[in-house]
XYZ file of C-alpha atoms in Angstrom:
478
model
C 4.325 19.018 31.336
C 4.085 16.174 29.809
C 2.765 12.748 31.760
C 5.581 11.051 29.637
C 9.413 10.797 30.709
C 11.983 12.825 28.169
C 13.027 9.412 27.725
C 10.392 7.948 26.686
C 10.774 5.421 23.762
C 8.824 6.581 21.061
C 9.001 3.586 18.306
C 7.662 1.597 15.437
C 7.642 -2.123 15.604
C 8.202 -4.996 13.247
C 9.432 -8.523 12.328
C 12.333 -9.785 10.116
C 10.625 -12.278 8.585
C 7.574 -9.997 7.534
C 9.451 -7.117 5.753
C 13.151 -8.113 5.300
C 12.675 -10.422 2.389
C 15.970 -11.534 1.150
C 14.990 -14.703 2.526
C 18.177 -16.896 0.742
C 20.764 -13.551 0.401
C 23.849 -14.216 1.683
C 24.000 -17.576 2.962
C 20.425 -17.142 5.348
C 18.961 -20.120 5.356
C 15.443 -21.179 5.837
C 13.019 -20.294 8.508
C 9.931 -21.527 9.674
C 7.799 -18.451 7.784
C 9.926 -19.589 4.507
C 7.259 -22.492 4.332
C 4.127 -20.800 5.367
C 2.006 -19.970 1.923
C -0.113 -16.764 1.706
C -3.706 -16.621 3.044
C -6.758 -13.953 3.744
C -9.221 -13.584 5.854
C -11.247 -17.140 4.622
C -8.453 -18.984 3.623
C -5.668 -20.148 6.513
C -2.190 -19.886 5.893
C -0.465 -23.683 5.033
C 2.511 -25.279 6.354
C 4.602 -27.075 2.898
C 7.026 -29.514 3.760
C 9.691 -27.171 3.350
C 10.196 -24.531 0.132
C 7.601 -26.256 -2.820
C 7.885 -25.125 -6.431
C 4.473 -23.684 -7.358
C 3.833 -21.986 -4.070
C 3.315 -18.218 -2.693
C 5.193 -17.657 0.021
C 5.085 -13.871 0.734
C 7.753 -13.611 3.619
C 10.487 -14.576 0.631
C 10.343 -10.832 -0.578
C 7.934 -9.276 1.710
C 8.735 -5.644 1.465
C 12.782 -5.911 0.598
C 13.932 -4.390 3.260
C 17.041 -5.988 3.473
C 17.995 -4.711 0.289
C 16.525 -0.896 1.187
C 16.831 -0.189 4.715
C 19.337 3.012 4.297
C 15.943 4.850 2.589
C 13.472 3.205 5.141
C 15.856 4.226 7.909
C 15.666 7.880 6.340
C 11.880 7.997 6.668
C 12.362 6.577 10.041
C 14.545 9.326 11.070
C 12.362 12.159 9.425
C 9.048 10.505 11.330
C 11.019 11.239 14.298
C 11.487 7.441 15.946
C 13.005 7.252 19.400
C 13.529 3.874 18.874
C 12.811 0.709 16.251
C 11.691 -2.729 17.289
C 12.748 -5.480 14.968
C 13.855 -8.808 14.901
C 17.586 -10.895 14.069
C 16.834 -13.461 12.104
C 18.172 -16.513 13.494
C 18.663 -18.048 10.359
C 20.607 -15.720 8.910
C 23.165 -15.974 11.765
C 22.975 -19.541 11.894
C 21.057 -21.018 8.533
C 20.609 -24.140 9.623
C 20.170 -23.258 13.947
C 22.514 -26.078 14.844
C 26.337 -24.820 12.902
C 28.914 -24.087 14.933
C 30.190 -21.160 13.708
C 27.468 -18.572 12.588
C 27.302 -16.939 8.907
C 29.530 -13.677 9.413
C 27.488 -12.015 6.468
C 24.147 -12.265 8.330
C 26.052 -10.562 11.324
C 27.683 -8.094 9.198
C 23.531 -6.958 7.990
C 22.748 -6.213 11.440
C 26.217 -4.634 12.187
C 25.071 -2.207 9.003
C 21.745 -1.426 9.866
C 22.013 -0.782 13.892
C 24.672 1.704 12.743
C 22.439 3.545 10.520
C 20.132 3.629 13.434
C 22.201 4.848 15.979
C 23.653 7.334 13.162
C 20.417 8.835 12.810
C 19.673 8.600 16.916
C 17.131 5.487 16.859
C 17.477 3.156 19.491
C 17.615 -0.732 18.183
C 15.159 -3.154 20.173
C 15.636 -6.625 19.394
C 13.728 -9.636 20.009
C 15.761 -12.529 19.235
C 13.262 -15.337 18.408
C 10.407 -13.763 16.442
C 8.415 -16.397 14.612
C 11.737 -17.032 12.271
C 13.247 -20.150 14.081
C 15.577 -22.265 11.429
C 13.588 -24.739 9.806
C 15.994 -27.350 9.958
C 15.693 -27.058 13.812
C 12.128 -28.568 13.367
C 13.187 -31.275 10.680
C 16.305 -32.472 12.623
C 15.112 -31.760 16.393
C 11.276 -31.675 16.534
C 11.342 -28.239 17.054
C 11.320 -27.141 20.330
C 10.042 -30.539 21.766
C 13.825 -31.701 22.290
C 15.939 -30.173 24.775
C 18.581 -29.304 22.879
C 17.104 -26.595 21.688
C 18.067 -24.654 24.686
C 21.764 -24.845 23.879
C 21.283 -23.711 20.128
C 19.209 -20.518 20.806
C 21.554 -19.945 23.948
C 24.588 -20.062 21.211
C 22.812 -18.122 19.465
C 21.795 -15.105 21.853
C 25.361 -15.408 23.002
C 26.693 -14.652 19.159
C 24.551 -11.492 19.153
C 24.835 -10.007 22.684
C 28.570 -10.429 21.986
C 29.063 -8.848 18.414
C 26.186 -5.962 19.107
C 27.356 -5.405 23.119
C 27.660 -1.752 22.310
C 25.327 -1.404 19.775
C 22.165 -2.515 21.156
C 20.544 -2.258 25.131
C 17.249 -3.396 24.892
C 16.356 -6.957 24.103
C 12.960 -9.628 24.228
C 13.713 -13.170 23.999
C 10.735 -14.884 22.463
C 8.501 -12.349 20.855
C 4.742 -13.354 21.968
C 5.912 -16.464 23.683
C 1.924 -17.081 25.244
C 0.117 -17.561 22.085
C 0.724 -21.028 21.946
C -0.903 -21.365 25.036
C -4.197 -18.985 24.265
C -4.697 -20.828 20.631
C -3.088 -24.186 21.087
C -3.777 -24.454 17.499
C -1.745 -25.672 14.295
C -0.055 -22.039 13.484
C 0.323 -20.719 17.022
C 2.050 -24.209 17.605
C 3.993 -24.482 14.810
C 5.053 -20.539 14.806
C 6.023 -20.359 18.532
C 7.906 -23.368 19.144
C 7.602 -25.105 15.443
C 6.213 -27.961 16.876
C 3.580 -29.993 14.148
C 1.477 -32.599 16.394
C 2.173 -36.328 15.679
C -1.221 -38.629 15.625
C -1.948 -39.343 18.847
C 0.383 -37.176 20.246
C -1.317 -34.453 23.435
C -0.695 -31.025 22.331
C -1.532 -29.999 25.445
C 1.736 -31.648 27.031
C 3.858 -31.304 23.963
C 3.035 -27.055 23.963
C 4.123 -27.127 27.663
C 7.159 -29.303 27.033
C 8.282 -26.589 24.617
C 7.280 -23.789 26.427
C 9.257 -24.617 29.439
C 12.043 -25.090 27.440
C 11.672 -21.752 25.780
C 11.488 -20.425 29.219
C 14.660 -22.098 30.191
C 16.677 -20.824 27.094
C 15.306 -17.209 27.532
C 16.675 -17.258 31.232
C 19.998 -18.468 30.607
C 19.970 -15.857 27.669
C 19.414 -13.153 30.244
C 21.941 -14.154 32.648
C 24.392 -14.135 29.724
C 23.411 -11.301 28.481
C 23.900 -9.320 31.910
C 27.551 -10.876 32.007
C 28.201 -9.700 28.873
C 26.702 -6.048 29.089
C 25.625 -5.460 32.432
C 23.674 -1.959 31.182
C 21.427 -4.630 28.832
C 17.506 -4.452 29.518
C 16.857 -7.892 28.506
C 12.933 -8.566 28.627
C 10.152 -10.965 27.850
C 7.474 -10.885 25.315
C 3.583 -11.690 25.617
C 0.340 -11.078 23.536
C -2.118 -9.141 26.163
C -5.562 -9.612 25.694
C -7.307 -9.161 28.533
C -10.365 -11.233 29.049
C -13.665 -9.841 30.848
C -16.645 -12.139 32.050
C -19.649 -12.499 29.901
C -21.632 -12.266 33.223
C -21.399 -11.621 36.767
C -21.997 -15.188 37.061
C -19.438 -16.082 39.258
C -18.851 -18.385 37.127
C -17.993 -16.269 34.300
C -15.625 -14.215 37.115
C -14.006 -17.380 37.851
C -13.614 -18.388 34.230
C -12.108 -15.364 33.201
C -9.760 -14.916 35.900
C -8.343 -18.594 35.498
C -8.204 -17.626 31.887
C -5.638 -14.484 32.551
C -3.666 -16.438 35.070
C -3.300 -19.449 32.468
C -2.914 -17.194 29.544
C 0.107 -15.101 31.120
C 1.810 -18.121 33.412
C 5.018 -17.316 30.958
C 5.043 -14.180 32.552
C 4.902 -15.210 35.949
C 7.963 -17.377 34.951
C 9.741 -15.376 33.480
C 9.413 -12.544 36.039
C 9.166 -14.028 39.322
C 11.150 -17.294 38.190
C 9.083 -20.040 38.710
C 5.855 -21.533 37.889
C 2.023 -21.023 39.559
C 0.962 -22.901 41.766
C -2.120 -23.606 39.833
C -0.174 -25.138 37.146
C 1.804 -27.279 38.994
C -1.057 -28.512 40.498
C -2.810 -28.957 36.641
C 0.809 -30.956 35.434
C 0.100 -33.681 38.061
C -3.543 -34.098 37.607
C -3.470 -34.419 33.753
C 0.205 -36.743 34.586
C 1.976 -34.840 31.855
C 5.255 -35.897 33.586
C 7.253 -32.953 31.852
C 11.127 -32.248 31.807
C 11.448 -29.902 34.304
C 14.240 -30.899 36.022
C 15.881 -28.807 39.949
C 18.550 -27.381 37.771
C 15.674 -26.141 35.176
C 14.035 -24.100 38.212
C 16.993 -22.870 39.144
C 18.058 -21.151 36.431
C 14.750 -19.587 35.918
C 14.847 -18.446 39.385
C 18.261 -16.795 38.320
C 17.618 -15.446 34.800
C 14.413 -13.080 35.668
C 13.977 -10.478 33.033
C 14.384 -7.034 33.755
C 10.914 -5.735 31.647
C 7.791 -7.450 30.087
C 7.499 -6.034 26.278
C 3.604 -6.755 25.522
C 1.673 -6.516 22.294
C -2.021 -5.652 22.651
C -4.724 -5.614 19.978
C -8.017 -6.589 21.284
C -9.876 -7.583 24.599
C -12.101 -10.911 24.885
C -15.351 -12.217 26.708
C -15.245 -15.184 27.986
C -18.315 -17.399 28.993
C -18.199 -20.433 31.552
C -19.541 -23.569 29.856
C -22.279 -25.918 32.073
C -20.158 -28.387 32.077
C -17.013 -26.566 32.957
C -14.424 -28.727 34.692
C -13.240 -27.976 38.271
C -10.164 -26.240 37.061
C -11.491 -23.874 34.911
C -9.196 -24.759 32.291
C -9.824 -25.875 28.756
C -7.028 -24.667 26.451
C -8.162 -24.366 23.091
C -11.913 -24.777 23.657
C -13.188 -21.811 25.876
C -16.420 -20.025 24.621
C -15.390 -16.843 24.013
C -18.252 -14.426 22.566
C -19.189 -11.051 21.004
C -18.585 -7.722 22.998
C -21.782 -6.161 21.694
C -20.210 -2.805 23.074
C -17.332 -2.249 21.085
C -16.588 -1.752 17.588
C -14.369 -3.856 15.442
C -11.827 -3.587 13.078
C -12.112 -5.389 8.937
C -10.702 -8.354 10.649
C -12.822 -8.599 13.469
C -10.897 -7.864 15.948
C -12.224 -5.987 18.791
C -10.895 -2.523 19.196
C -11.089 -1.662 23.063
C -8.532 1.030 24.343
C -9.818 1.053 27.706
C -8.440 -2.584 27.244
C -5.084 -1.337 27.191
C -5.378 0.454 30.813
C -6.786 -2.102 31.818
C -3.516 -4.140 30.735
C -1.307 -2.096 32.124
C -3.225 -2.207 35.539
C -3.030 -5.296 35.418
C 0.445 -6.244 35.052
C 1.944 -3.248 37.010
C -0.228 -4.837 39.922
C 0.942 -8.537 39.308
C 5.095 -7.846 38.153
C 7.168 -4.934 39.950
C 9.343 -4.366 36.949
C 8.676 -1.646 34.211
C 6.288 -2.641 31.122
C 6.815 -1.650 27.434
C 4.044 -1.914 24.867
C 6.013 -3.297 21.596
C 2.668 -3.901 19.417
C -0.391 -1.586 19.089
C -2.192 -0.900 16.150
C -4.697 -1.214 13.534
C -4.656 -3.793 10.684
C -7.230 -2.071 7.963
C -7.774 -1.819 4.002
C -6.261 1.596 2.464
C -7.137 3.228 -0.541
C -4.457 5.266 -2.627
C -6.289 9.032 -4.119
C -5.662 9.357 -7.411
C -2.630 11.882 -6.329
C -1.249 9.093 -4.374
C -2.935 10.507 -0.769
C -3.647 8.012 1.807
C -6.359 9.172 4.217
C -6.445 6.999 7.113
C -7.786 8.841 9.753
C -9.333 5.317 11.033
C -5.837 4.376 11.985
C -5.301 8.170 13.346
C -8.115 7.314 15.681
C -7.283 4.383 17.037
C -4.021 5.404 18.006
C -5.164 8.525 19.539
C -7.437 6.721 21.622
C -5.042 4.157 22.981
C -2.286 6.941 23.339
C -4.965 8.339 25.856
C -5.219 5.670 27.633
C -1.822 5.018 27.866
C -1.380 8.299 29.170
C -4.075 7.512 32.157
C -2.495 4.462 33.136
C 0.907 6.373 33.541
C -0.374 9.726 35.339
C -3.459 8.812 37.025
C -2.318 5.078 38.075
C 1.468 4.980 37.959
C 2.639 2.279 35.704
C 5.929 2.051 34.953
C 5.436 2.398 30.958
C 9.097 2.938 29.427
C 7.748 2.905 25.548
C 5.467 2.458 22.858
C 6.282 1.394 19.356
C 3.043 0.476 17.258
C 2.843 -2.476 15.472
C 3.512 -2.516 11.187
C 5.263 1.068 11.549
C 5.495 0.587 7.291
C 3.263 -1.800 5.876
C 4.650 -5.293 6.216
C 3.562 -9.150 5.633
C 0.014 -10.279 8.137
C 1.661 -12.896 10.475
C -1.640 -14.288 10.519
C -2.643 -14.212 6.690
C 0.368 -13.813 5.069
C -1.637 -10.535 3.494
C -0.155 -7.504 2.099
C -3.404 -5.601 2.424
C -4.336 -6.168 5.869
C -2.524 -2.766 6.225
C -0.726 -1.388 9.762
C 1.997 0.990 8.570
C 2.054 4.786 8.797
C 4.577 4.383 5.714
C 2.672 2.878 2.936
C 4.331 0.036 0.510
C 3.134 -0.384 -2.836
C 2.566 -4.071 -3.073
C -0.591 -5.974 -3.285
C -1.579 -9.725 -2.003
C -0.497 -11.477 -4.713
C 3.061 -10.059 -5.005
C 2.686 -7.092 -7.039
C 3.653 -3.603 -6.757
C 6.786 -0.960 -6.954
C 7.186 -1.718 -3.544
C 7.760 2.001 -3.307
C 7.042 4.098 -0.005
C 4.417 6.687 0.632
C 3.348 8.463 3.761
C -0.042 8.096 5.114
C -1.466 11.196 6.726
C -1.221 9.033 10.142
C 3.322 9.827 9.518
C 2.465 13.097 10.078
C 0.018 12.562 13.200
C 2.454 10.552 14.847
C 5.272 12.459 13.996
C 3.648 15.454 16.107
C 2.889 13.025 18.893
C 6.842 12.310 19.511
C 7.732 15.665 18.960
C 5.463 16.358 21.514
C 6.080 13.729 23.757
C 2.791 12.505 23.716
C 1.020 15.721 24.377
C -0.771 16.851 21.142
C -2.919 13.783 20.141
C -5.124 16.162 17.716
């Protein structure tokens, strides 16, 4: 018997903006990833003051999608998919974020492909806000600094819970909405809540400003969404990394405790409906004087969401600094260092699956509502065989080994899991580097880091791995 429900959402995850390409078909207009250029691992990813001649931006085509999903759905369908996590577009709904009637050929797209899903029995799961806001939205508004952000996004959600009511049940709000908070850096600020920090300006006060407002939106989303489809599962989305002590320095303890608790406060909002204590506490001392307004709490008191969706890559170590303040807090600056007992991946990321019980532990103690891991997975370099093979048993490996401990955390501790969908289920755009090559997919796209390639699709010998762990429900991981 399996330890998974016959429910159980079986999936591969990705992004509109990082394989649809088609990025000015049909009246879309442009996003915030439209002006992000191409990077690697040395060389960050720039933000261009809107589209510049001269410039790579690999989102623009990224794996053409939009023009090919009726083949990519058919490999979909023959890899066995339960369901398919993916992203609308905001801007092809609305191209600019702040119309007032929305772009009926950008609806019409989604109207096409969640049919072809549900004609070949995949389950859509949409995140509405996935690193794609309008870019106008941060040229006219600020970005998600000014309030009336709320109301566009809320017109927004409203457009698409309306015209895909029986088409799609399970929805995130803003995909990853924490990492803002973790990285407080340039792109984290920029891509969450396309914010870009004025001199003199506290980031610190201008990332909670948006956040809260994000947090607003996404609750009046979810109680419109319930009014308009009261069978929707409307959740949010956060990057998990959970963060162990260098030490058992209680200091260390301390550090990395405060560091959860301030890393995954959106959650606490977003699930219980209002904010920690902690934080309240840390608004007044630092005198941010923020825009939360009664009304504000009690909407977010009203609009709880009904699952947290979680991505989860790699675990951290944390390490108290001499001088560390009273509150433990120092977003942006915390010393994080080498686990010497874990392997990492080409990208240095730390590759932990007891990480991911750990996770799930964690929030099934914290939130009473069911959890769904939406990202998982291994970014690597793959070589093509001369007869077009991909051996990638790296990839095989890692997702065997979190599969098992997803499997522990659901029979031996009792989380409510209701899915997994690893990340890059065909190779897609890096969020992070804009790179083709930093690899995920179990479908393999022919298309290297500086734009070239047939862009034609190949399995990996990981499709047929995973295809015999849904058939299986989980159960035969060899």
């Amino acid at each position: 018997m399996s330890a998974f429900p016959k429910d159980f959402l079986w999936g591969g995850a990705v992004a509109a903006h990082q394989f649809e390409g088609g990025w000015s078909a049909d009246g879309k207009g442009i996003s915030i990833a439209d002006v992000m250029t191409a990077g690697d691992n040395q060389t960050k990813r720039r933000i261009t003051d809107g589209v510049q001649p001269g410039e790579n931006y690999p989102n623009h085509d990224a794996i053409d999608f939009y023009h090919r999903y009726k083949d990519d759905v058919e490999l979909f369908s023959e890899l066995g998919l339960k369901c398919f996590r993916t992203s609308i577009a905001w801007s092809r709904i609305f191209p600019k974020g702040d119309e007032e009637q929305p772009n009926e050929k950008g609806l019409q797209f989604y109207d096409d492909l969640f049919d072809d899903l549900l004609a070949h029995h995949i389950e859509p799961v949409i995140t509405l806000s996935h690193f794609e806001m309008p870019y106008h939205l941060v040229q006219a508004y600020g970005g998600w600094r000014n309030r009336k952000l709320i109301g566009f996004f809320v017109k927004f959600a409203k457009v698409v819970f309306d015209r895909y009511k029986d088409k799609v049940k399970y929805w995130m709000t803003f995909n990853e909405i924490n990492n803002q908070v973790g990285m407080l850096n340039e792109w984290s600020l920029f891509t969450n809540s396309g914010l870009i920090i004025h001199p003199g300006e506290n980031k610190e006060q201008a990332m909670f400003q948006a956040a809260h407002y994000e947090a607003v939106a996404s609750a009046l989303a979810v109680q419109i969404g319930h009014t308009i489809n009261s069978d929707f599962k409307i959740g949010c989305m956060v990057a998990m990394g959970p963060v162990y002590p260098a030490t058992p320095n209680p200091n260390d303890v301390f550090k990395a405790e405060r560091m959860m608790q301030t890393n995954y406060y959106l959650a606490d909002v977003q699930v219980k409906g209002h904010y920690p204590a902690f934080l309240e506490h840390y608004f007044a001392r630092r005198q941010f004087n923020l825009d939360i307004t009664l009304e504000d709490r009690d909407v977010l008191l009203a609009g709880k969401v009904d699952y947290i969706g979680f991505s989860y890559y790699a675990s951290h170590v944390i390490k108290a600094a001499d001088e560390e303040p009273t509150d433990f807090i120092t977003l942006g600056s915390n010393q994080e260092i080498k686990n010497t007992t874990l392997h990492r991946s080409d990208w240095g990321w730390e590759i932990d699956p007891v990480g991911l019980r750990y996770a799930l532990n964690w929030f099934s103690d914290r939130y009473d509502v069911p959890l769904f891991i939406v990202e998982n997975g291994l970014g690597a370099f793959d070589k093509v065989e001369e007869n077009g093979s991909i051996h990638d048993d790296y990839r095989i490996d890692y997702l065997r080994q979190h599969i098992e401990q997803m499997k522990l955390a659901v029979e031996v501790d009792g989380v409510k899991l209701m899915g997994y969908t690893p990340w890059g289920i065909i190779d897609l755009v890096s969020a992070g580097t804009g790179q083709m090559e930093k690899r995920y997919g179990v479908i393999y796209v022919d298309k290297d880091d500086q734009g070239k390639g047939t862009l034609a699709r190949s399995k990996k010998d990981s499709f047929d791995w995973f295809h015999k762990v849904i058939q299986s429900n989980g159960e035969d991981l060899t």
